[in-house]
Short mmCIF file of C-alpha atoms in Angstrom, two decimals:
data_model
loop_
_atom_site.label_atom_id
_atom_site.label_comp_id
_atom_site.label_asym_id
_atom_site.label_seq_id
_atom_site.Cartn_x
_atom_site.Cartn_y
_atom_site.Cartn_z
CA UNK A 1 12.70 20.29 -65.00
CA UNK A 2 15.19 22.71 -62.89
CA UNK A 3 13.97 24.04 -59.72
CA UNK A 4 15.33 26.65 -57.79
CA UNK A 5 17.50 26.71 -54.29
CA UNK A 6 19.25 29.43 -54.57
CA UNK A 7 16.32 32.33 -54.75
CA UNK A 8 15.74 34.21 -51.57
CA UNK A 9 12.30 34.47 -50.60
CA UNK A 10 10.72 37.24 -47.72
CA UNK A 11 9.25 35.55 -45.49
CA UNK A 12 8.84 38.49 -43.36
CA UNK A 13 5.26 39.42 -42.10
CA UNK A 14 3.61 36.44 -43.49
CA UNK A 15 2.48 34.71 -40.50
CA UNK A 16 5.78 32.35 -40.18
CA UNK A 17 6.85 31.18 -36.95
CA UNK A 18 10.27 31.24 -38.15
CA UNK A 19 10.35 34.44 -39.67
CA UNK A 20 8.45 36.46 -36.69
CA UNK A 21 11.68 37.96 -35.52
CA UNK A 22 13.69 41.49 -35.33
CA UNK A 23 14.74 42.78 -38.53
CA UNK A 24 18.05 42.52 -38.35
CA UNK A 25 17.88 38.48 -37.20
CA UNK A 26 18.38 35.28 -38.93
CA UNK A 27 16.38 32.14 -37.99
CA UNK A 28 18.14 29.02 -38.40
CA UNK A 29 16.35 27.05 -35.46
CA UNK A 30 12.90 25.17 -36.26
CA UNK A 31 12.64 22.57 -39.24
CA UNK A 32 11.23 24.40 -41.67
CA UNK A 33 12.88 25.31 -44.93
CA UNK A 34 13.57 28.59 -47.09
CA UNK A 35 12.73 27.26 -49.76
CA UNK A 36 9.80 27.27 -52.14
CA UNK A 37 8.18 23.78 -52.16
CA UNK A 38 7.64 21.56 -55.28
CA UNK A 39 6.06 23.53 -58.28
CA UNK A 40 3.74 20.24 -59.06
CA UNK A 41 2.69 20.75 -55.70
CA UNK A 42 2.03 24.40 -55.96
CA UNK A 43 -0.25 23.61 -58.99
CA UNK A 44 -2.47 21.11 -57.66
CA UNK A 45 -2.97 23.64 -54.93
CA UNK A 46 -3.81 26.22 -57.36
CA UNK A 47 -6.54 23.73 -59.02
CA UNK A 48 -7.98 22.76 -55.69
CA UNK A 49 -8.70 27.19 -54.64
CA UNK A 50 -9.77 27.45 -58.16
CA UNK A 51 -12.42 25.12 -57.90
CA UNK A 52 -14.06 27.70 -55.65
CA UNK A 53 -15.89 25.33 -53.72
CA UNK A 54 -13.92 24.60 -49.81
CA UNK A 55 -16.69 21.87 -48.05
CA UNK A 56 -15.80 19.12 -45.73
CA UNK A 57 -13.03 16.69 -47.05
CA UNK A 58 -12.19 13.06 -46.34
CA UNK A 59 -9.54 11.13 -47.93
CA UNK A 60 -9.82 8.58 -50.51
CA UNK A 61 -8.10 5.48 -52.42
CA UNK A 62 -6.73 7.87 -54.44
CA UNK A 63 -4.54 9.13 -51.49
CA UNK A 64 -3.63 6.15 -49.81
CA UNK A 65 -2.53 4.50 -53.04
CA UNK A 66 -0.22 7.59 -53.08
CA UNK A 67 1.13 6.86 -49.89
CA UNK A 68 1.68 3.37 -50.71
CA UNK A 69 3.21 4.80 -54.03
CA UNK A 70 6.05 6.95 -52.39
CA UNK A 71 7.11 4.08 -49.92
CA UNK A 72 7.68 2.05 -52.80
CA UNK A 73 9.23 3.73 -55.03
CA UNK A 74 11.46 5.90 -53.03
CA UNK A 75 12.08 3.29 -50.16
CA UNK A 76 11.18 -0.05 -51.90
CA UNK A 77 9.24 -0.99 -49.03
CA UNK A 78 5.66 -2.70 -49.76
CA UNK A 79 2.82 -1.54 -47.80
CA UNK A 80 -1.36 -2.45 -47.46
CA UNK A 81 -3.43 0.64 -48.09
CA UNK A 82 -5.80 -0.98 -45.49
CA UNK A 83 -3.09 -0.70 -43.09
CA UNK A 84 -3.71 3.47 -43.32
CA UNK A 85 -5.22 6.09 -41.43
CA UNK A 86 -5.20 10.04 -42.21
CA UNK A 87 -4.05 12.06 -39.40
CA UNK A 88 -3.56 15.98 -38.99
CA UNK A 89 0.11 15.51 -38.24
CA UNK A 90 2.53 13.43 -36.63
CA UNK A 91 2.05 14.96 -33.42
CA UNK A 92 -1.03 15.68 -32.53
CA UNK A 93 -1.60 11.59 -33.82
CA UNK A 94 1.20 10.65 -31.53
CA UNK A 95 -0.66 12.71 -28.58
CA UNK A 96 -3.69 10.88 -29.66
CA UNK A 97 -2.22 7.50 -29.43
CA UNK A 98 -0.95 8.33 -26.18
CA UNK A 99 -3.82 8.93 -24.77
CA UNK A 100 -5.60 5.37 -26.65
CA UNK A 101 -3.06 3.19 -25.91
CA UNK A 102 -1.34 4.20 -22.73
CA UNK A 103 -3.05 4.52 -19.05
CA UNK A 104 -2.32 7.79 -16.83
CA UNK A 105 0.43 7.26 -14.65
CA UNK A 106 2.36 5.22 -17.41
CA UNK A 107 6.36 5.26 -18.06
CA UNK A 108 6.57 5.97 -21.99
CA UNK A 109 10.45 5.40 -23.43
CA UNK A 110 12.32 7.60 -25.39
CA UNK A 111 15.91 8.31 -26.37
CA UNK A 112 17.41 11.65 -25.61
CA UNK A 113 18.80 13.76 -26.67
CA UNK A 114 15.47 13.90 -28.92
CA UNK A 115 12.60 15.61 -30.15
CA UNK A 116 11.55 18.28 -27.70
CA UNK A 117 7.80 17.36 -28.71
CA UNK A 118 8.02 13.89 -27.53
CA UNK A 119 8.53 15.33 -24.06
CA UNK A 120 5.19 17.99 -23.94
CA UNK A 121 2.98 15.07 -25.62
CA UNK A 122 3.74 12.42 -23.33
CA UNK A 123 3.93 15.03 -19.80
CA UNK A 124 1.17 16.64 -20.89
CA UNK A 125 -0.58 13.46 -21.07
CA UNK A 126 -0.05 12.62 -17.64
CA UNK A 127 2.46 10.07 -18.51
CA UNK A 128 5.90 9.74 -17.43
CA UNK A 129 9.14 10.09 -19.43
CA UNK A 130 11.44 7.00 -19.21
CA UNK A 131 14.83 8.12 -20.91
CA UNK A 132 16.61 5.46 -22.49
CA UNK A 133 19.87 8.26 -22.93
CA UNK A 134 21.83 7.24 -26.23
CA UNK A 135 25.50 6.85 -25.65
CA UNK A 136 27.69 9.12 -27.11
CA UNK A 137 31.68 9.40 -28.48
CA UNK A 138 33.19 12.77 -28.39
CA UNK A 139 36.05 11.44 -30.48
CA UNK A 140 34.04 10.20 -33.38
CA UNK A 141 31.34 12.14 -33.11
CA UNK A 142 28.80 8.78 -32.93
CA UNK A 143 26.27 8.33 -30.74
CA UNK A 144 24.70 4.24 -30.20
CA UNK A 145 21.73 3.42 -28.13
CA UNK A 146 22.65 1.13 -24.82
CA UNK A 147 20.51 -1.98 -25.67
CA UNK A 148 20.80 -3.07 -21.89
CA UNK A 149 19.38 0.41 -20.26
CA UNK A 150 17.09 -0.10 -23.47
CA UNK A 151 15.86 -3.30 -22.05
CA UNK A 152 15.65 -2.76 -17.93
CA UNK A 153 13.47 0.49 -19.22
CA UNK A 154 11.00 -2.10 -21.50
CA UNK A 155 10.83 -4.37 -18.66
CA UNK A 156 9.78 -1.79 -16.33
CA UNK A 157 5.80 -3.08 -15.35
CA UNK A 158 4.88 0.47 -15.63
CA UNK A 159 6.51 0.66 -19.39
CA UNK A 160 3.58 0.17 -22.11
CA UNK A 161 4.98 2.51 -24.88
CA UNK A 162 8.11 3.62 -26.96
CA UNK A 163 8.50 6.56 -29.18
CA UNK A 164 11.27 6.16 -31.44
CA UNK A 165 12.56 8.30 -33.66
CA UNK A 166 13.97 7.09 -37.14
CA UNK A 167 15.85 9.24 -38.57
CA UNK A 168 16.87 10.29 -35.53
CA UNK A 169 16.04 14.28 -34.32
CA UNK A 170 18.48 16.21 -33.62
CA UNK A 171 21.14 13.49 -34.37
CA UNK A 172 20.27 12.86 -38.04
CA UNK A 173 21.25 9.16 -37.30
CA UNK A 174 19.46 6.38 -39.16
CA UNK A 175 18.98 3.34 -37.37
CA UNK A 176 19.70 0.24 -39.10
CA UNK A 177 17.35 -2.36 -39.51
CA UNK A 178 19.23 -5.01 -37.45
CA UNK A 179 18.71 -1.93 -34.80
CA UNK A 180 14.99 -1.76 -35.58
CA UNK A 181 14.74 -5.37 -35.30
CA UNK A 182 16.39 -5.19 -32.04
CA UNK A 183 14.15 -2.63 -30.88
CA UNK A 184 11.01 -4.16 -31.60
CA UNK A 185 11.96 -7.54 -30.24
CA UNK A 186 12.56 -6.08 -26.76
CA UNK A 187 9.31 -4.58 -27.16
CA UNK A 188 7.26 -7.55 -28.37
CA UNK A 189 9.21 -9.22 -25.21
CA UNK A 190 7.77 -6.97 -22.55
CA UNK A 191 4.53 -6.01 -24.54
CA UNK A 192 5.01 -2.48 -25.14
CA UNK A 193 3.87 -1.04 -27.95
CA UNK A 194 6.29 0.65 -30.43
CA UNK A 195 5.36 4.21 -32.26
CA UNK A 196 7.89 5.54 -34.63
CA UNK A 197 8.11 9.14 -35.45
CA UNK A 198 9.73 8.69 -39.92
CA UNK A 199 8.81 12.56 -40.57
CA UNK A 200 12.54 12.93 -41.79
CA UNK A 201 12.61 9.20 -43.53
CA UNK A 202 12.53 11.01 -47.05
CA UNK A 203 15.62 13.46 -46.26
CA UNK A 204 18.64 10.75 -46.24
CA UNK A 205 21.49 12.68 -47.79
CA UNK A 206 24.37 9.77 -48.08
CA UNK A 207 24.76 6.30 -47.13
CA UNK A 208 22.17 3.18 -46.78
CA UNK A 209 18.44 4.47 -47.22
CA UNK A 210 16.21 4.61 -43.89
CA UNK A 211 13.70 1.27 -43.17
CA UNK A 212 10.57 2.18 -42.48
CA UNK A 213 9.57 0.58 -39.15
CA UNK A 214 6.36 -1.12 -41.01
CA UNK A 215 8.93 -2.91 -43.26
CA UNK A 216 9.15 -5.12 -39.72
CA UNK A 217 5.45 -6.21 -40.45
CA UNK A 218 6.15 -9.97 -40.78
CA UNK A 219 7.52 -10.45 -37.49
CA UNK A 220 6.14 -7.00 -35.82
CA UNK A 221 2.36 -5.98 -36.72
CA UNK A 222 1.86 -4.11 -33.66
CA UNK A 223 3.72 -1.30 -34.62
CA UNK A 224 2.98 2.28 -35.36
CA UNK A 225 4.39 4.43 -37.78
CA UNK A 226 3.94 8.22 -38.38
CA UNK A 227 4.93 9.75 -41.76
CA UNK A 228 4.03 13.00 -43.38
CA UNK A 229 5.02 15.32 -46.55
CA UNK A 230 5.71 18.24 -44.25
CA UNK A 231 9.52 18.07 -43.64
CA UNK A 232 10.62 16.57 -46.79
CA UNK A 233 8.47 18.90 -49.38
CA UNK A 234 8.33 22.31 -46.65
CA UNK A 235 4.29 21.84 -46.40
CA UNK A 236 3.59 21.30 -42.40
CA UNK A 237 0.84 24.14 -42.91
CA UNK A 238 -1.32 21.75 -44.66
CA UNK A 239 -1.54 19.47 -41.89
CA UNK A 240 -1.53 15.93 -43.61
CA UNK A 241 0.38 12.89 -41.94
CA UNK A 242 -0.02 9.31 -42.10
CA UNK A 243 -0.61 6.34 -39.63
CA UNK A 244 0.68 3.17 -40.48
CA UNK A 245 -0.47 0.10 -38.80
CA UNK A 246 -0.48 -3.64 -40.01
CA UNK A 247 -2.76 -4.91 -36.79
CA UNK A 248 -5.85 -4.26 -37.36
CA UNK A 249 -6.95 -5.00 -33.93
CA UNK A 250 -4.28 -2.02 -32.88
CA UNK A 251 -5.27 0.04 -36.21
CA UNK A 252 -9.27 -0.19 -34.91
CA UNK A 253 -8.08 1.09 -31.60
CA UNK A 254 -5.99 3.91 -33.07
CA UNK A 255 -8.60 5.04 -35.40
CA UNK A 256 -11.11 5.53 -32.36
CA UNK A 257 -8.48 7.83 -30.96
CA UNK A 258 -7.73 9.82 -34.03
CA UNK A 259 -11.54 10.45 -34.37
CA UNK A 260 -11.81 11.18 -30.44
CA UNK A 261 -9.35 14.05 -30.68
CA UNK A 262 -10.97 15.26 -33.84
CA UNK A 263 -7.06 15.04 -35.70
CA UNK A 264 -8.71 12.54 -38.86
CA UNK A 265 -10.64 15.07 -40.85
CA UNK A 266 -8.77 16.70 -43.77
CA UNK A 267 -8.43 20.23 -44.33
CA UNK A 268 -9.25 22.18 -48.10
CA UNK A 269 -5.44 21.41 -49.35
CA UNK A 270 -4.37 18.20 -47.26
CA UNK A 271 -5.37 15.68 -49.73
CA UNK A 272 -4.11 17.25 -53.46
CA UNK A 273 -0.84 18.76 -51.95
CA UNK A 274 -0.13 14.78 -49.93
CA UNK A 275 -1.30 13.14 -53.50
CA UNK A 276 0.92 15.53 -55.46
CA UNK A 277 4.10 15.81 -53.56
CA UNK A 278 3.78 11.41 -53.15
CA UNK A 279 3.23 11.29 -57.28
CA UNK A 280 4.82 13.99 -58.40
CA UNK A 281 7.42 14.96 -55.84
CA UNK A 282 10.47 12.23 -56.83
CA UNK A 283 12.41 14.42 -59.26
CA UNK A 284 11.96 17.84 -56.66
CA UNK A 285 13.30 15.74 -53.73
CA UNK A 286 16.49 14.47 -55.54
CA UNK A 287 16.93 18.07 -56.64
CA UNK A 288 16.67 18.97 -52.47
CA UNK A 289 18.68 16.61 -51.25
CA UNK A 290 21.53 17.51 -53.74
CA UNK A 291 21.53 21.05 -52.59
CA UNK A 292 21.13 20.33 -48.53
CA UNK A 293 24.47 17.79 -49.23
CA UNK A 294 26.34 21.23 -50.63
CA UNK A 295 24.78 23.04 -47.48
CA UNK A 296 26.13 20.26 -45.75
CA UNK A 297 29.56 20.39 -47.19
CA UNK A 298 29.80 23.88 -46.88
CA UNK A 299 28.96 23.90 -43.24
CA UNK A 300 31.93 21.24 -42.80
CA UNK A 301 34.65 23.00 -44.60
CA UNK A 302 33.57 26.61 -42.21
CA UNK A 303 33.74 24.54 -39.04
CA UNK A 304 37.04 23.04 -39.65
CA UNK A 305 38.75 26.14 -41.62
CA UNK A 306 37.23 28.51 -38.97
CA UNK A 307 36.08 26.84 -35.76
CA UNK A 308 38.33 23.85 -35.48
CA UNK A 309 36.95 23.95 -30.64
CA UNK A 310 33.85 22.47 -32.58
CA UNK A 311 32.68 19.21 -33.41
CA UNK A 312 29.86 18.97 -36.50
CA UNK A 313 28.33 15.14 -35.39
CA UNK A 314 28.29 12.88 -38.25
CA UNK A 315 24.79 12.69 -39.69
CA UNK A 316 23.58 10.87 -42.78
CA UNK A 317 19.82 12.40 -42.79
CA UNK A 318 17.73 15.56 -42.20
CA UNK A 319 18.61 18.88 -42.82
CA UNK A 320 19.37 19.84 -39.04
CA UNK A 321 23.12 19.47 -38.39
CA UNK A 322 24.15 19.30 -34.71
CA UNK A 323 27.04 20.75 -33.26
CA UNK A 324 28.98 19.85 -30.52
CA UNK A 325 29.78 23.09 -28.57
CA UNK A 326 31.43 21.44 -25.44
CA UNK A 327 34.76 22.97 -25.94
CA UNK A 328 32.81 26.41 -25.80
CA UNK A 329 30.27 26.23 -22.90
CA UNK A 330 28.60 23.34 -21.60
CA UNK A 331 25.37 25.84 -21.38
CA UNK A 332 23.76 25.62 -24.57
CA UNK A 333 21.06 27.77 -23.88
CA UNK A 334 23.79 30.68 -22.21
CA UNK A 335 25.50 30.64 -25.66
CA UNK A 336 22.46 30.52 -28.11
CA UNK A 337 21.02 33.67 -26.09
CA UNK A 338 24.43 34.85 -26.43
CA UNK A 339 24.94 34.35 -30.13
CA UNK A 340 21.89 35.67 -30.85
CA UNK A 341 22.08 39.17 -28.93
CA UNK A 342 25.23 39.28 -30.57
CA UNK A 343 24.84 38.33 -34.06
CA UNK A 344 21.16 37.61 -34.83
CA UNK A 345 21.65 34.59 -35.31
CA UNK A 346 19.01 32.25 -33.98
CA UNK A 347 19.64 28.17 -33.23
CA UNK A 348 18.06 25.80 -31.46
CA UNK A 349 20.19 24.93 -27.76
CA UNK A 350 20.02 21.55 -27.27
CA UNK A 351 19.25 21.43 -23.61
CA UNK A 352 15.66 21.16 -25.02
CA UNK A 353 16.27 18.09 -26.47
CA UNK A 354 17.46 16.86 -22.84
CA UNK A 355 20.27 13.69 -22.86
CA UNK A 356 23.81 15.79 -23.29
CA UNK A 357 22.28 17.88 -25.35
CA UNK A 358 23.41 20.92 -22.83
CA UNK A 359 26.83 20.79 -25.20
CA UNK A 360 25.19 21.18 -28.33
CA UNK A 361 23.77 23.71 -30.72
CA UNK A 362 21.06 22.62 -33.61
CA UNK A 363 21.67 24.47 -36.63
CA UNK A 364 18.92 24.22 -39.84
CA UNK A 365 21.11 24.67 -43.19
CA UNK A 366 17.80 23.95 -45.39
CA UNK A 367 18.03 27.53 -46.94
CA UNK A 368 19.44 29.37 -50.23
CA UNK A 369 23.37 29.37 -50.33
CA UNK A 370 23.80 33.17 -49.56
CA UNK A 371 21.59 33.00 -46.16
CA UNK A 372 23.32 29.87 -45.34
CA UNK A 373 26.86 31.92 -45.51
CA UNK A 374 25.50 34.77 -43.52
CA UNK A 375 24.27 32.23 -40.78
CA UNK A 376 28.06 30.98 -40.59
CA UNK A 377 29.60 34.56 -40.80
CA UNK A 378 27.50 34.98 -37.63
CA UNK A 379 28.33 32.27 -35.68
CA UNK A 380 31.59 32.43 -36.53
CA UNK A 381 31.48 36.10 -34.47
CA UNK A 382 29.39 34.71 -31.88
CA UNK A 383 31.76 32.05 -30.84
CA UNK A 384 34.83 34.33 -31.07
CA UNK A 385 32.59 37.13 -29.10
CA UNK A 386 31.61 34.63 -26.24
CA UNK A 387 35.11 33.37 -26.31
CA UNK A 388 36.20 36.40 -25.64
CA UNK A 389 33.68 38.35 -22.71
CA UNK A 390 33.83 34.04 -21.11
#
């Protein structure tokens, strides 16, 4: 089957947070694509409204086994089905977990630049935000975490948790499993437990695949791992996502806070549009990720034809590229406003993502080819217009 990337679809006054904007703006900030999601998927929706009947839902084997499915097939990684729990998405399970596993008062690490979300669920917690900064090389473009901050952070007494995030957000880096290994050694060492945000796992465009964190079970049990259809197959308004744990000691205590917060109960779609997109989805996704590694490419050749003053980081996953804008401004959020007054165009500044992330603009090229080349017409004017009122 072909599927299409290249239709445009209005998005306009149909309750998307992306596409609530002025008229004559272009979003190309949040992780959400522009395009349709997998027709399989579409159709087992369809089946499920058609039924006509929309009572309480709960998972079954039949959706677990499809979890298990995906993992190994795509990622030829082996998981229990025991070792799953349903969750309404990856954060509000993360805030859950937070709130289960951690104490009040607790230092919680994470790597910036990162994930704005990691910061609200852990502050809003009233837990406190241990930054473990990843290192970064202007000249190549690479960032590396520094294993010996890494570790005086873990040792902390007041450390008990880690949120890592693998593929990395915004950096699309994936960590290597000697660097997972590493990771969850330190952790075992000072007894803190690791969570792993994998939303993006599916959407490696080139180079080694992603591990899966749980792929450590042997040697690391007491690990969490949060995955979820929504990024890879554009279906975050279901609200499905998946905890993975191989203690069941841990699992038992998660599960207590997943039903606590009320974020375990399925809504009318969550189950046939998770079992379709894990069954059905393989053929859709290698379709995707062909297209996002032309987006990709295109993006490169318009930076270095056209904007040579900025760097595009090297990424191997996601569809959120991240661009190093310190030649520009070293305000990111002074030249996104700016760019966007000027042009329309709307990206993500990476202050909010904290680390250096002040340099840096996050740009989403998971859209048809003719919005994707209006997005770089206007940025190319933005930068020239800032350059030129600095």
């Amino acid at each position: 089957m072909s599927y299409d990337f290249k239709s445009i679809t209005n998005r306009r006054e149909t309750n998307s947070i992306k596409w609530q904007i002025a008229e004559s703006e272009l979003p190309m900030w949040i992780a959400d694509m522009d395009f349709k999601t997998a027709p399989e998927i579409i159709e087992a929706l369809h089946q499920k409204i058609n039924l006509g009947l929309f009572g309480y839902e709960t998972p079954n084997s039949e959706y677990f086994q499809a979890v298990a499915h995906w993992y190994q097939s795509e990622h030829h990684t082996a998981l229990k089905t025991d070792w799953l729990l349903f969750t309404t998405g990856v954060i509000p399970a993360l805030s859950a977990i937070i709130r289960r596993i951690s104490h009040i008062g607790d230092n919680i690490v994470v790597q910036p630049p990162v994930y704005n979300m990691f910061f609200n669920a852990i502050e809003n917690n009233g837990r406190h935000v241990l930054a473990n900064e990843l290192t970064y090389q202007p000249e190549s473009g690479n960032y590396a975490i520094d294993f010996a901050d890494l570790e005086n952070k873990l040792a902390d007494p007041l450390t008990t948790m880690m949120i890592l995030c693998n593929p990395h957000n915004p950096i699309g880096k994936v960590w290597t499993k000697a660097e997972l290994h590493q990771i969850a050694t330190l952790c075992q060492t000072y007894h803190v437990t690791l969570v792993s945000d994998e939303i993006h796992g599916d959407l490696v465009l080139t180079g080694a695949d992603y591990t899966p964190l749980f792929a450590l079970a042997t040697d690391f049990p007491n690990t969490i791992t949060l995955v979820s259809p929504s990024k890879t197959f554009n279906v975050a308004a279901i609200h499905a996502a998946t905890v993975i744990i191989p203690d069941q000691d841990l699992r038992q205590q998660v599960d207590r806070g997943l039903n606590i917060d009320e974020v375990s109960e399925p809504n009318l779609l969550a189950i046939p549009g998770t079992i379709a997109a894990y069954t059905q989805g393989h053929d859709w996704l290698t379709a995707l990720k062909q297209q996002l590694r032309e987006n990709q490419a295109t993006v490169q050749q318009f930076i270095e034809q056209n904007l040579a003053q900025i760097k595009l980081v090297h990424s191997t996953a996601t569809y959120v590229l991240w661009l190093d804008c310190r030649k520009i401004s070293a305000d990111a959020n002074r030249l996104a406003e700016f760019i966007r007054q000027d042009t329309g165009l709307i990206l993500n500044a990476g202050d909010i993502y904290q680390g250096n992330g002040h340099y840096f603009l996050r740009m989403n090229i998971a859209c048809p080819p003719i919005l994707l080349q209006d997005g770089l017409n206007r940025f190319y004017k933005g930068i020239q217009d800032y350059q030129n009122q600095a």
